[in-house]
Coordinates of C-alpha atoms in Angstrom, one line a residue:
M1229 CA -1.0 16.1 4.8
K1230 CA -0.5 15.3 5.3
N1231 CA -6.2 14.4 1.6
R1232 CA -1.3 18.2 3.3
K1233 CA -3.6 19.3 3.5
M1234 CA -6.9 15.5 2.7
L1235 CA -5.6 16.3 4.1
V1236 CA -7.7 18.3 2.8
L1237 CA -8.0 15.3 3.5
M1238 CA -7.2 11.7 4.3
S1239 CA -8.3 8.2 5.3
I1240 CA -7.4 6.1 8.2
M1241 CA -3.9 7.0 8.1
L1242 CA -2.4 4.6 10.0
V1243 CA -1.3 2.4 7.2
L1244 CA -0.4 5.1 4.6
S1245 CA 3.5 5.8 4.7
V1246 CA 2.8 9.0 3.3
F1247 CA 0.4 12.9 5.1
L1248 CA -1.4 11.9 4.2
A1249 CA -1.2 15.3 5.6
A1250 CA -0.1 16.5 6.4
C1251 CA 1.1 17.0 8.1
G1252 CA 6.0 13.9 13.4
G1253 CA 8.9 16.4 12.6
G1254 CA 12.8 16.4 12.7
K1255 CA 15.0 13.9 11.3
E1256 CA 14.7 10.3 11.1
K1257 CA 16.3 8.8 14.0
D1258 CA 18.4 6.3 11.6
A1259 CA 21.3 4.7 12.7
G1260 CA 23.8 6.8 10.7
A1261 CA 21.9 10.1 12.4
D1262 CA 24.1 10.2 15.9
T1263 CA 27.3 8.3 14.6
D1264 CA 29.1 10.6 12.1
K1265 CA 31.2 12.7 14.6
G1266 CA 34.5 11.7 14.7
K1267 CA 34.4 9.5 11.4
D1268 CA 36.8 9.6 8.3
K1269 CA 34.3 11.6 6.1
G1270 CA 36.2 10.9 2.9
K1271 CA 36.7 7.2 3.9
E1272 CA 33.2 7.1 4.7
E1273 CA 31.8 9.0 1.1
E1274 CA 33.9 6.6 -0.7
T1275 CA 32.3 3.5 0.7
A1276 CA 29.2 4.7 0.1
K1277 CA 29.9 5.5 -3.7
D1278 CA 30.4 1.7 -3.7
L1279 CA 27.1 0.9 -2.3
P1280 CA 24.6 1.0 -4.9
Q1281 CA 22.4 4.4 -4.2
V1282 CA 18.6 2.8 -4.7
L1283 CA 16.3 3.0 -2.1
N1284 CA 13.3 0.6 -2.2
L1285 CA 9.9 1.7 -0.1
I1286 CA 6.4 0.8 -0.1
E1287 CA 3.4 2.8 0.0
S1288 CA -0.3 1.6 0.9
A1289 CA -2.1 4.1 -1.4
E1290 CA -2.0 5.2 -5.2
I1291 CA -1.4 8.4 -6.2
P1292 CA -4.7 10.1 -7.0
T1293 CA -3.5 13.0 -8.8
L1294 CA 0.1 15.2 -9.2
D1295 CA -1.5 18.2 -10.8
S1296 CA -0.5 20.7 -8.1
S1297 CA -3.2 23.0 -8.8
I1298 CA -6.0 20.2 -7.5
M1299 CA -3.9 17.8 -5.3
E1300 CA -5.5 17.4 -2.0
D1301 CA -4.2 14.3 -0.5
Q1302 CA -1.3 13.4 1.7
V1303 CA 0.1 10.8 -1.0
G1304 CA 0.4 13.2 -3.7
F1305 CA 2.1 16.2 -1.3
N1306 CA 4.6 13.7 -0.3
V1307 CA 5.4 12.8 -4.2
A1308 CA 5.2 16.1 -5.4
N1309 CA 7.7 17.4 -2.3
N1310 CA 10.3 15.3 -3.9
I1311 CA 9.9 15.6 -7.5
M1312 CA 8.8 19.8 -7.5
E1313 CA 10.2 22.8 -5.7
G1314 CA 8.6 26.2 -4.7
L1315 CA 10.3 29.2 -3.8
Y1316 CA 11.2 27.9 -0.6
R1317 CA 11.3 24.0 0.9
L1318 CA 11.4 22.9 4.6
D1319 CA 15.4 21.9 5.5
Q1320 CA 16.6 19.2 7.4
D1321 CA 15.7 21.1 10.6
N1322 CA 12.1 21.8 9.3
K1323 CA 12.7 25.2 8.7
P1324 CA 11.4 27.2 5.4
V1325 CA 14.6 27.8 3.4
P1326 CA 15.0 29.5 -0.3
A1327 CA 14.6 27.0 -3.2
M1328 CA 13.4 28.5 -6.6
A1329 CA 13.7 31.5 -4.6
E1330 CA 17.9 32.3 -4.9
S1331 CA 17.7 34.2 -1.4
E1332 CA 15.7 35.3 1.4
A1333 CA 12.6 38.0 0.2
E1334 CA 12.5 41.2 0.1
V1335 CA 9.7 42.5 2.7
S1336 CA 8.3 45.8 2.7
E1337 CA 8.0 47.5 6.0
D1338 CA 4.2 47.4 6.1
G1339 CA 4.3 43.3 5.7
L1340 CA 2.5 43.5 2.6
T1341 CA 4.8 43.0 -0.3
Y1342 CA 7.6 40.0 -1.0
T1343 CA 10.0 40.3 -3.7
F1344 CA 11.4 37.3 -4.8
K1345 CA 14.6 36.7 -7.0
I1346 CA 14.3 33.2 -8.9
R1347 CA 17.6 31.4 -8.8
D1348 CA 19.1 30.1 -12.1
A1349 CA 17.3 26.7 -12.5
Q1350 CA 15.8 24.4 -14.9
W1351 CA 12.9 21.8 -15.7
S1352 CA 13.8 18.3 -16.1
N1353 CA 13.2 19.1 -19.9
G1354 CA 15.7 21.7 -19.9
T1355 CA 13.6 24.9 -19.8
P1356 CA 14.4 27.6 -17.7
V1357 CA 12.3 28.2 -14.4
T1358 CA 11.1 32.0 -14.1
A1359 CA 8.9 34.1 -12.4
H1360 CA 6.5 33.5 -15.2
D1361 CA 5.9 29.8 -14.0
F1362 CA 4.9 31.0 -10.8
V1363 CA 2.5 33.9 -12.0
Y1364 CA 0.8 31.3 -14.3
A1365 CA 0.7 28.3 -11.7
W1366 CA -1.2 31.0 -8.9
Q1367 CA -3.6 32.2 -11.4
R1368 CA -4.5 28.8 -12.5
A1369 CA -5.4 27.7 -8.9
I1370 CA -7.6 30.6 -8.5
N1371 CA -9.1 30.4 -11.6
P1372 CA -12.6 28.9 -10.8
D1373 CA -13.0 26.7 -13.8
T1374 CA -9.5 24.7 -12.0
G1375 CA -11.7 23.2 -8.9
S1376 CA -8.5 23.9 -6.9
P1377 CA -9.1 22.8 -3.2
Y1378 CA -6.1 24.8 -2.2
G1379 CA -5.7 27.8 -4.0
P1380 CA -9.0 30.0 -2.9
Y1381 CA -8.7 28.3 0.3
F1382 CA -5.4 29.6 0.9
M1383 CA -5.2 32.6 -1.4
E1384 CA -8.7 34.3 -0.4
G1385 CA -8.0 37.3 1.9
M1386 CA -4.2 36.7 2.2
I1387 CA -3.3 37.2 -1.5
K1388 CA -4.5 40.8 -3.1
N1389 CA -7.7 40.9 -5.1
A1390 CA -8.0 36.8 -4.5
T1391 CA -11.2 37.8 -2.8
E1392 CA -12.7 39.4 -5.5
I1393 CA -11.7 36.8 -7.8
G1394 CA -13.3 34.1 -6.5
K1395 CA -16.8 36.7 -6.3
G1396 CA -16.3 37.4 -10.0
T1397 CA -15.4 41.3 -9.6
A1398 CA -11.8 41.0 -10.4
K1399 CA -9.9 39.3 -13.5
I1400 CA -7.8 36.6 -12.8
E1401 CA -4.7 38.9 -13.9
D1402 CA -5.6 41.2 -11.3
L1403 CA -4.2 38.3 -8.6
G1404 CA -1.4 39.9 -6.6
I1405 CA 1.3 38.2 -8.2
K1406 CA 3.4 39.6 -10.9
A1407 CA 6.4 39.0 -13.0
E1408 CA 8.6 42.0 -13.2
D1409 CA 10.9 40.0 -15.5
D1410 CA 12.1 36.3 -15.6
K1411 CA 13.7 36.8 -12.3
T1412 CA 12.1 39.1 -10.4
L1413 CA 8.8 37.8 -8.8
V1414 CA 6.4 40.1 -6.6
I1415 CA 3.8 39.0 -4.5
E1416 CA 1.0 41.7 -2.8
L1417 CA -0.8 40.6 0.2
E1418 CA -4.2 41.9 2.0
R1419 CA -2.4 41.5 5.1
P1420 CA 0.3 40.6 7.2
V1421 CA 0.9 36.7 7.4
A1422 CA 3.4 35.7 9.9
Y1423 CA 3.8 32.3 8.2
F1424 CA 3.9 33.4 4.6
L1425 CA 7.1 32.1 4.4
S1426 CA 6.3 28.5 5.6
L1427 CA 3.5 28.2 3.4
M1428 CA 5.6 28.8 0.3
T1429 CA 7.0 25.2 0.7
F1430 CA 3.2 24.1 0.3
G1431 CA 2.6 22.1 -3.4
A1432 CA -0.2 24.3 -4.1
F1433 CA 2.1 27.4 -4.4
Y1434 CA 4.7 25.3 -7.0
P1435 CA 5.2 26.4 -10.2
L1436 CA 4.2 25.2 -13.5
N1437 CA 5.7 26.0 -17.1
E1438 CA 2.3 27.2 -19.0
A1439 CA 3.8 26.0 -22.4
F1440 CA 4.4 22.4 -21.3
V1441 CA 0.6 22.4 -19.5
T1442 CA -0.8 23.9 -22.6
E1443 CA 0.8 21.5 -24.5
Q1444 CA -0.5 18.5 -22.3
G1445 CA -3.9 19.4 -22.4
D1446 CA -6.4 16.8 -20.6
K1447 CA -3.3 14.8 -20.5
Y1448 CA -1.3 16.8 -17.9
A1449 CA -0.3 14.9 -15.0
A1450 CA -2.0 11.5 -16.2
T1451 CA 1.4 9.8 -16.4
S1452 CA 5.0 10.4 -15.5
D1453 CA 5.5 11.0 -19.0
N1454 CA 3.0 14.0 -19.1
L1455 CA 4.7 16.0 -16.5
I1456 CA 7.9 18.0 -16.0
Y1457 CA 9.9 18.4 -12.8
N1458 CA 12.2 21.2 -11.1
G1459 CA 12.7 18.9 -7.9
P1460 CA 15.5 16.5 -6.6
F1461 CA 14.1 13.6 -8.5
V1462 CA 11.7 13.0 -11.5
L1463 CA 9.2 10.5 -11.7
T1464 CA 9.3 7.2 -14.3
D1465 CA 7.3 4.2 -14.4
W1466 CA 3.8 5.9 -13.4
D1467 CA 1.1 5.3 -15.7
G1468 CA -1.5 6.8 -13.6
T1469 CA -2.2 3.9 -11.2
G1470 CA 0.2 1.4 -9.3
D1471 CA 3.7 1.7 -8.6
W1472 CA 6.0 4.3 -9.3
K1473 CA 9.5 5.4 -9.3
Y1474 CA 12.0 8.1 -8.8
K1475 CA 15.2 8.8 -10.4
K1476 CA 17.9 11.6 -9.9
N1477 CA 16.9 14.8 -11.8
D1478 CA 20.3 15.5 -13.4
N1479 CA 18.7 19.4 -14.0
Y1480 CA 18.2 19.9 -10.5
W1481 CA 19.7 23.0 -9.6
D1482 CA 21.5 21.1 -6.3
K1483 CA 22.0 18.0 -7.4
D1484 CA 25.1 17.4 -6.1
S1485 CA 23.2 16.9 -2.5
V1486 CA 21.5 14.2 -4.5
K1487 CA 23.0 11.2 -3.6
L1488 CA 20.3 8.4 -4.3
D1489 CA 20.3 7.5 -8.3
E1490 CA 17.0 5.5 -8.0
I1491 CA 14.0 5.2 -5.3
N1492 CA 11.4 1.9 -6.0
V1493 CA 7.8 2.5 -4.8
N1494 CA 5.4 -0.7 -4.4
V1495 CA 2.1 -0.1 -3.5
V1496 CA 0.9 -3.1 -0.8
K1497 CA -2.0 -2.5 1.3
E1498 CA -1.2 -5.6 3.2
T1499 CA 1.3 -5.1 6.5
A1500 CA 2.0 -8.8 6.3
T1501 CA 2.9 -8.7 3.1
A1502 CA 5.0 -5.5 3.5
V1503 CA 6.9 -7.0 6.7
Q1504 CA 7.6 -10.2 4.5
L1505 CA 9.2 -7.8 1.8
Y1506 CA 11.3 -6.1 4.3
E1507 CA 12.5 -9.4 5.8
K1508 CA 13.4 -10.2 2.9
N1509 CA 15.3 -7.2 2.1
Q1510 CA 13.2 -6.3 -0.9
T1511 CA 12.4 -3.1 0.7
D1512 CA 14.1 -0.8 2.9
R1513 CA 11.2 0.6 5.2
V1514 CA 7.8 -0.2 6.2
I1515 CA 5.4 1.2 8.4
L1516 CA 4.5 -1.4 11.3
S1517 CA 0.6 -1.9 12.3
A1518 CA -0.4 -2.7 15.8
E1519 CA 0.4 -6.1 15.8
Y1520 CA 3.7 -5.8 14.1
A1521 CA 4.4 -2.7 16.2
M1522 CA 4.3 -5.1 19.3
Q1523 CA 6.2 -7.8 17.7
Y1524 CA 9.2 -5.6 16.7
A1525 CA 9.1 -3.5 19.8
G1526 CA 12.8 -3.0 21.1
D1527 CA 13.9 -4.4 17.9
P1528 CA 17.0 -1.7 16.7
E1529 CA 15.6 -1.4 13.2
V1530 CA 12.0 0.1 14.9
H1531 CA 12.1 4.0 14.7
E1532 CA 9.3 5.9 16.2
E1533 CA 7.7 9.4 15.6
L1534 CA 4.9 11.5 16.8
E1535 CA 3.4 13.3 13.5
S1536 CA 1.4 16.5 13.5
S1537 CA -1.7 14.5 11.8
V1538 CA -4.9 14.2 13.8
F1539 CA -7.8 12.0 13.0
Y1540 CA -11.3 12.4 13.7
F1541 CA -14.9 11.6 12.4
K1542 CA -16.4 14.1 10.2
L1543 CA -20.3 14.3 11.1
N1544 CA -22.1 15.0 8.1
Q1545 CA -25.1 17.0 9.3
Q1546 CA -26.8 16.9 5.6
R1547 CA -26.8 14.3 2.6
D1548 CA -28.2 13.9 -0.7
G1549 CA -30.0 17.3 0.1
K1550 CA -31.9 15.7 3.5
A1551 CA -31.0 16.2 7.1
T1552 CA -29.1 13.2 8.4
P1553 CA -29.7 12.3 12.6
L1554 CA -26.1 14.1 12.9
A1555 CA -27.9 17.3 12.3
N1556 CA -28.8 16.9 15.9
V1557 CA -26.2 18.2 18.3
N1558 CA -27.0 15.7 21.1
V1559 CA -26.1 12.9 18.7
R1560 CA -22.7 14.4 17.5
K1561 CA -22.3 15.1 21.5
A1562 CA -22.9 11.2 22.4
I1563 CA -20.5 10.2 19.3
S1564 CA -17.8 11.9 20.3
K1565 CA -17.5 10.7 24.1
A1566 CA -18.9 7.1 23.0
F1567 CA -15.3 5.7 22.2
N1568 CA -12.2 4.9 24.3
K1569 CA -9.5 7.2 22.8
E1570 CA -6.9 5.4 25.3
E1571 CA -7.7 1.7 24.2
L1572 CA -7.8 2.8 20.7
A1573 CA -4.1 4.7 20.8
D1574 CA -2.4 2.0 23.3
A1575 CA -4.2 -1.7 22.1
V1576 CA -5.9 -1.1 18.7
L1577 CA -2.8 1.3 17.0
A1578 CA 0.1 0.7 19.2
N1579 CA 2.1 2.4 17.1
G1580 CA 2.7 5.7 19.4
S1581 CA -0.2 7.7 18.9
L1582 CA -1.5 9.9 21.1
P1583 CA -5.7 10.2 22.1
A1584 CA -7.1 13.2 20.7
N1585 CA -8.9 15.3 22.9
F1586 CA -8.2 18.2 20.4
L1587 CA -7.9 19.1 16.9
V1588 CA -4.7 21.3 16.8
P1589 CA -2.0 18.9 17.5
T1590 CA 0.6 18.5 20.6
D1591 CA 4.3 19.7 19.4
L1592 CA 3.5 21.6 16.6
V1593 CA 2.8 25.3 17.6
F1594 CA 4.7 27.1 20.7
N1595 CA 4.3 30.7 21.6
E1596 CA 7.8 33.0 22.0
E1597 CA 8.0 31.7 25.6
G1598 CA 7.9 28.2 24.2
K1599 CA 4.3 27.2 25.6
D1600 CA 3.0 24.5 23.5
F1601 CA -0.8 25.7 22.0
R1602 CA -2.1 22.7 23.8
E1603 CA -1.1 24.2 26.9
I1604 CA -3.1 27.3 26.2
S1605 CA -6.4 25.2 24.8
G1606 CA -6.7 22.3 26.9
D1607 CA -8.8 19.3 26.4
H1608 CA -12.0 18.8 24.7
A1609 CA -14.9 16.1 23.8
L1610 CA -13.1 13.3 26.3
Y1611 CA -14.5 9.8 26.6
N1612 CA -17.2 9.2 29.1
V1613 CA -19.8 6.6 28.4
E1614 CA -22.4 7.8 31.1
E1615 CA -22.8 11.3 29.7
A1616 CA -22.3 9.9 26.3
Q1617 CA -25.8 8.0 26.8
A1618 CA -27.6 10.6 28.5
L1619 CA -26.9 12.9 25.4
W1620 CA -27.8 9.9 23.0
A1621 CA -31.3 9.5 24.8
K1622 CA -31.7 13.0 25.0
G1623 CA -31.0 13.2 20.9
L1624 CA -33.1 10.1 20.1
E1625 CA -36.3 11.5 21.6
E1626 CA -35.7 15.0 19.9
L1627 CA -35.6 12.8 16.7
G1628 CA -38.6 11.0 17.8
T1629 CA -36.8 7.5 17.5
D1630 CA -35.5 4.7 19.6
K1631 CA -33.3 3.2 16.6
V1632 CA -30.5 5.0 14.1
T1633 CA -28.7 3.5 11.4
L1634 CA -25.3 5.3 10.4
E1635 CA -22.3 4.2 7.8
I1636 CA -18.9 5.0 8.6
L1637 CA -16.6 5.9 5.4
G1638 CA -13.3 4.3 5.6
G1639 CA -10.3 2.9 3.9
D1640 CA -10.1 -0.3 2.4
T1641 CA -6.8 -1.5 3.9
E1642 CA -6.1 -4.3 6.2
N1643 CA -5.2 -2.0 9.3
A1644 CA -8.2 0.5 8.8
K1645 CA -10.7 -2.3 8.3
K1646 CA -9.6 -3.3 11.7
Q1647 CA -9.6 0.0 13.3
Q1648 CA -13.3 0.6 11.7
E1649 CA -14.7 -2.7 13.2
W1650 CA -13.5 -1.5 16.6
Y1651 CA -15.2 1.7 16.2
K1652 CA -18.6 -0.4 15.0
S1653 CA -18.2 -2.3 18.1
E1654 CA -17.2 0.8 20.6
L1655 CA -20.0 2.7 19.1
E1656 CA -22.7 0.1 19.2
K1657 CA -21.9 -1.3 22.4
N1658 CA -22.0 2.4 24.4
L1659 CA -24.9 3.9 22.1
P1660 CA -28.3 1.7 22.4
G1661 CA -30.2 1.4 19.3
L1662 CA -27.1 2.5 17.3
T1663 CA -26.5 0.4 14.2
I1664 CA -23.5 1.1 12.4
K1665 CA -22.2 -0.2 8.5
L1666 CA -19.3 -0.2 7.4
K1667 CA -18.2 1.1 3.8
E1668 CA -14.9 0.5 3.1
V1669 CA -13.4 1.8 -0.3
P1670 CA -10.1 2.8 -1.7
F1671 CA -8.7 6.1 -1.0
A1672 CA -9.3 8.0 -4.7
V1673 CA -13.0 6.9 -4.0
R1674 CA -13.2 8.1 -0.7
L1675 CA -11.9 11.4 -1.8
D1676 CA -14.8 11.5 -4.2
L1677 CA -17.2 10.5 -2.0
D1678 CA -16.2 12.9 0.6
N1679 CA -16.1 16.0 -1.9
A1680 CA -19.7 15.2 -2.7
S1681 CA -20.7 14.7 0.7
D1682 CA -21.7 11.6 0.6
Y1683 CA -21.3 9.5 3.8
D1684 CA -22.8 10.2 7.4
I1685 CA -19.6 9.5 9.3
Q1686 CA -16.1 9.6 7.8
A1687 CA -12.9 8.3 9.1
A1688 CA -10.8 11.2 8.0
G1689 CA -7.8 13.4 9.2
W1690 CA -5.4 16.5 8.6
G1691 CA -1.8 16.8 8.8
A1692 CA -0.5 20.9 9.0
D1693 CA -0.2 22.7 6.2
F1694 CA 2.1 25.4 8.1
E1695 CA 3.1 25.8 11.6
D1696 CA -0.1 27.7 12.8
P1697 CA -3.1 26.5 14.5
I1698 CA -5.3 28.2 11.8
S1699 CA -4.0 25.1 9.6
Y1700 CA -6.5 23.1 11.4
L1701 CA -9.6 25.6 12.5
E1702 CA -10.1 27.4 9.3
L1703 CA -11.1 23.6 7.8
F1704 CA -14.4 24.3 9.5
T1705 CA -15.5 27.6 8.3
T1706 CA -18.6 28.3 6.6
N1707 CA -16.9 28.8 3.3
S1708 CA -14.0 26.3 3.3
P1709 CA -14.1 23.9 0.7
Q1710 CA -12.7 21.2 3.5
N1711 CA -16.2 21.9 5.3
G1712 CA -18.5 19.6 3.6
L1713 CA -20.7 18.8 6.5
S1714 CA -23.3 21.4 6.4
Y1715 CA -21.8 23.3 8.9
S1716 CA -22.0 26.9 9.6
N1717 CA -21.6 29.2 12.7
P1718 CA -21.5 32.9 12.6
E1719 CA -19.6 32.9 15.7
F1720 CA -16.6 30.3 14.8
D1721 CA -16.3 32.4 11.6
A1722 CA -15.6 35.4 13.4
L1723 CA -13.3 34.0 15.9
I1724 CA -11.3 32.7 12.9
E1725 CA -11.4 35.8 11.0
S1726 CA -10.3 38.0 14.2
T1727 CA -7.0 35.9 13.9
K1728 CA -6.4 37.3 10.7
T1729 CA -7.7 41.2 11.7
T1730 CA -8.4 42.3 14.8
H1731 CA -6.0 40.3 16.6
A1732 CA -3.5 39.5 13.8
N1733 CA -0.8 41.2 15.5
D1734 CA -1.4 40.5 19.2
P1735 CA -0.2 36.9 20.0
V1736 CA -1.9 36.2 23.1
K1737 CA -5.8 37.5 22.0
R1738 CA -5.0 35.7 18.7
W1739 CA -4.0 32.3 20.5
E1740 CA -7.0 33.1 23.0
A1741 CA -9.3 33.3 19.7
F1742 CA -8.0 29.8 18.5
A1743 CA -8.8 28.4 21.6
A1744 CA -12.2 29.9 21.8
A1745 CA -13.0 28.5 18.4
E1746 CA -11.5 24.8 19.0
K1747 CA -13.7 24.7 22.2
L1748 CA -16.9 26.0 20.3
L1749 CA -16.0 23.3 17.4
L1750 CA -15.2 20.2 19.5
E1751 CA -17.7 20.7 22.5
D1752 CA -20.5 23.1 22.2
D1753 CA -21.1 22.2 18.7
A1754 CA -19.2 18.8 18.0
V1755 CA -18.9 19.1 14.2
I1756 CA -16.2 16.3 14.2
A1757 CA -15.1 14.0 16.8
P1758 CA -11.4 13.8 17.5
N1759 CA -9.8 10.3 17.9
Y1760 CA -6.0 10.3 17.8
Q1761 CA -3.0 11.9 17.1
R1762 CA -0.7 9.6 15.0
G1763 CA 2.3 8.0 16.0
R1764 CA 4.5 5.7 13.5
M1765 CA 6.6 2.8 14.0
A1766 CA 8.7 1.5 11.2
L1767 CA 11.2 -1.0 10.2
M1768 CA 13.8 0.8 8.7
K1769 CA 17.6 -0.7 7.0
P1770 CA 20.4 0.7 8.8
T1771 CA 21.9 1.3 5.6
V1772 CA 19.3 4.3 5.1
Q1773 CA 20.8 7.4 6.3
G1774 CA 19.6 10.7 5.9
L1775 CA 15.8 10.6 5.7
V1776 CA 14.0 13.4 6.7
T1777 CA 10.5 13.9 8.2
H1778 CA 8.5 17.1 8.4
K1779 CA 5.8 18.2 10.5
Y1780 CA 3.7 20.1 7.5
G1781 CA 3.5 19.3 3.6
G1782 CA 5.4 16.4 2.5
D1783 CA 5.9 13.4 5.1
Y1784 CA 9.6 12.9 4.0
T1785 CA 12.2 14.6 1.9
Y1786 CA 14.7 11.9 0.2
K1787 CA 17.0 14.9 -1.3
W1788 CA 19.9 14.0 1.6
V1789 CA 19.3 10.3 1.6
H1790 CA 22.2 8.0 1.1
I1791 CA 22.9 4.2 1.2
G1792 CA 25.6 3.7 3.5
E1793 CA 27.4 1.3 5.8

């Protein structure tokens, strides 16, 4: 996730063919998905072999980094999902299955110790993948000197001694991950974690070969030549910017499942250009913006899916060491209610996106009875101009002014600019005295500004890292590296902490705590202003078969893709 955790953090991701997070799940509804029954498999495979197994794709953003320890954007996570592999990966049904682990983990009765056997696998340079590679990678991610956005975020409070390492009261080598030998990896937890195995598919937990990383030094992951790979594909022709290619990894343990020989990825930011390339058969898949979604509606090559990525305004309360007007809760509440989300989803996006009156997305997390979390938590921060204007007037009075100027930080793609212009129009129309300035920058620049909290309002988003409400709600706890809003509420922190401790083994109370936390975040404190849950409409050639999309982690897996009739 989906700057995917983006996500993590992300820009207006309507146009990103990634997660960013990340972050609709299930198999892509390609032309061959429902037509395999009754076919002569031998004849089909023979025909497929005669076709060039080359896939041509478009991305609308460059790769910021492929160092899995510091990666935080959906573009990077999507690429990494196809060139790297952790203990587990998501299968065609979006279930975590053993990958570098040769079989399911052995779990202690108290749920605190996981023992994995590492399969016979190699890096792309022929070096064996060992348990030591995981130990090194995890220790590197928890090391404060690395500056990993996800290592401490995920490990503290979950992996034994991770919290103490962050406080400086334990050594890095005390982290609860040990290699008993080259093939045996033992992980010790602080508490039982129901979603632990799904988390093992996430990029921050991928292995790293210490000898190679050390040899590369500062050049590690700078280009495709400064990386080695243990996934289905290797990366080529990437110089740290611009386009890239994937090629089949002949050292991959499951290489027989990989049918594609090559994937060519071109960075194209304008949808019009991308569609032209599609019509000229120069690319096999393209994400459609609103006008093209309407134009191609009903086309048999259009595929629709609902993602788990939710987009929102991050309302920064402090910038350059000074309080912003957004430090006023009534100003934040007014903004969250002042734009028409139905119009945004139906007319501006027009791609199957849903108005978001929530942070945790619909159709992601279900309880044992099959009830969606959204049925428990309900709607928050609904569009209401009358209420927004009353809150706005109160906020301006408290600030002692009748005018406020705020900057929206967003992306520089064609569709992002169009969407940001709409936000500006809506907010200025509905909130008298408000002036919106737009700052539209490339994705990598926006990530830097986000990390520095150098913005007033940011058009951001998040895709799931795993299937649990905490993947979204924990972003805004006081010590979360994804917070960056100068927001701190002990009550909110306590609710999230209770889902890990006192309510950890009580699913009902745990969900009630999450629901209370979401209400506090979106209604009472109005920390962020939810916009939409992203839908996606894409043109895809019917010859592209077997593409799998995911609800969390990297958006796509190309391992099972093949070019057929």
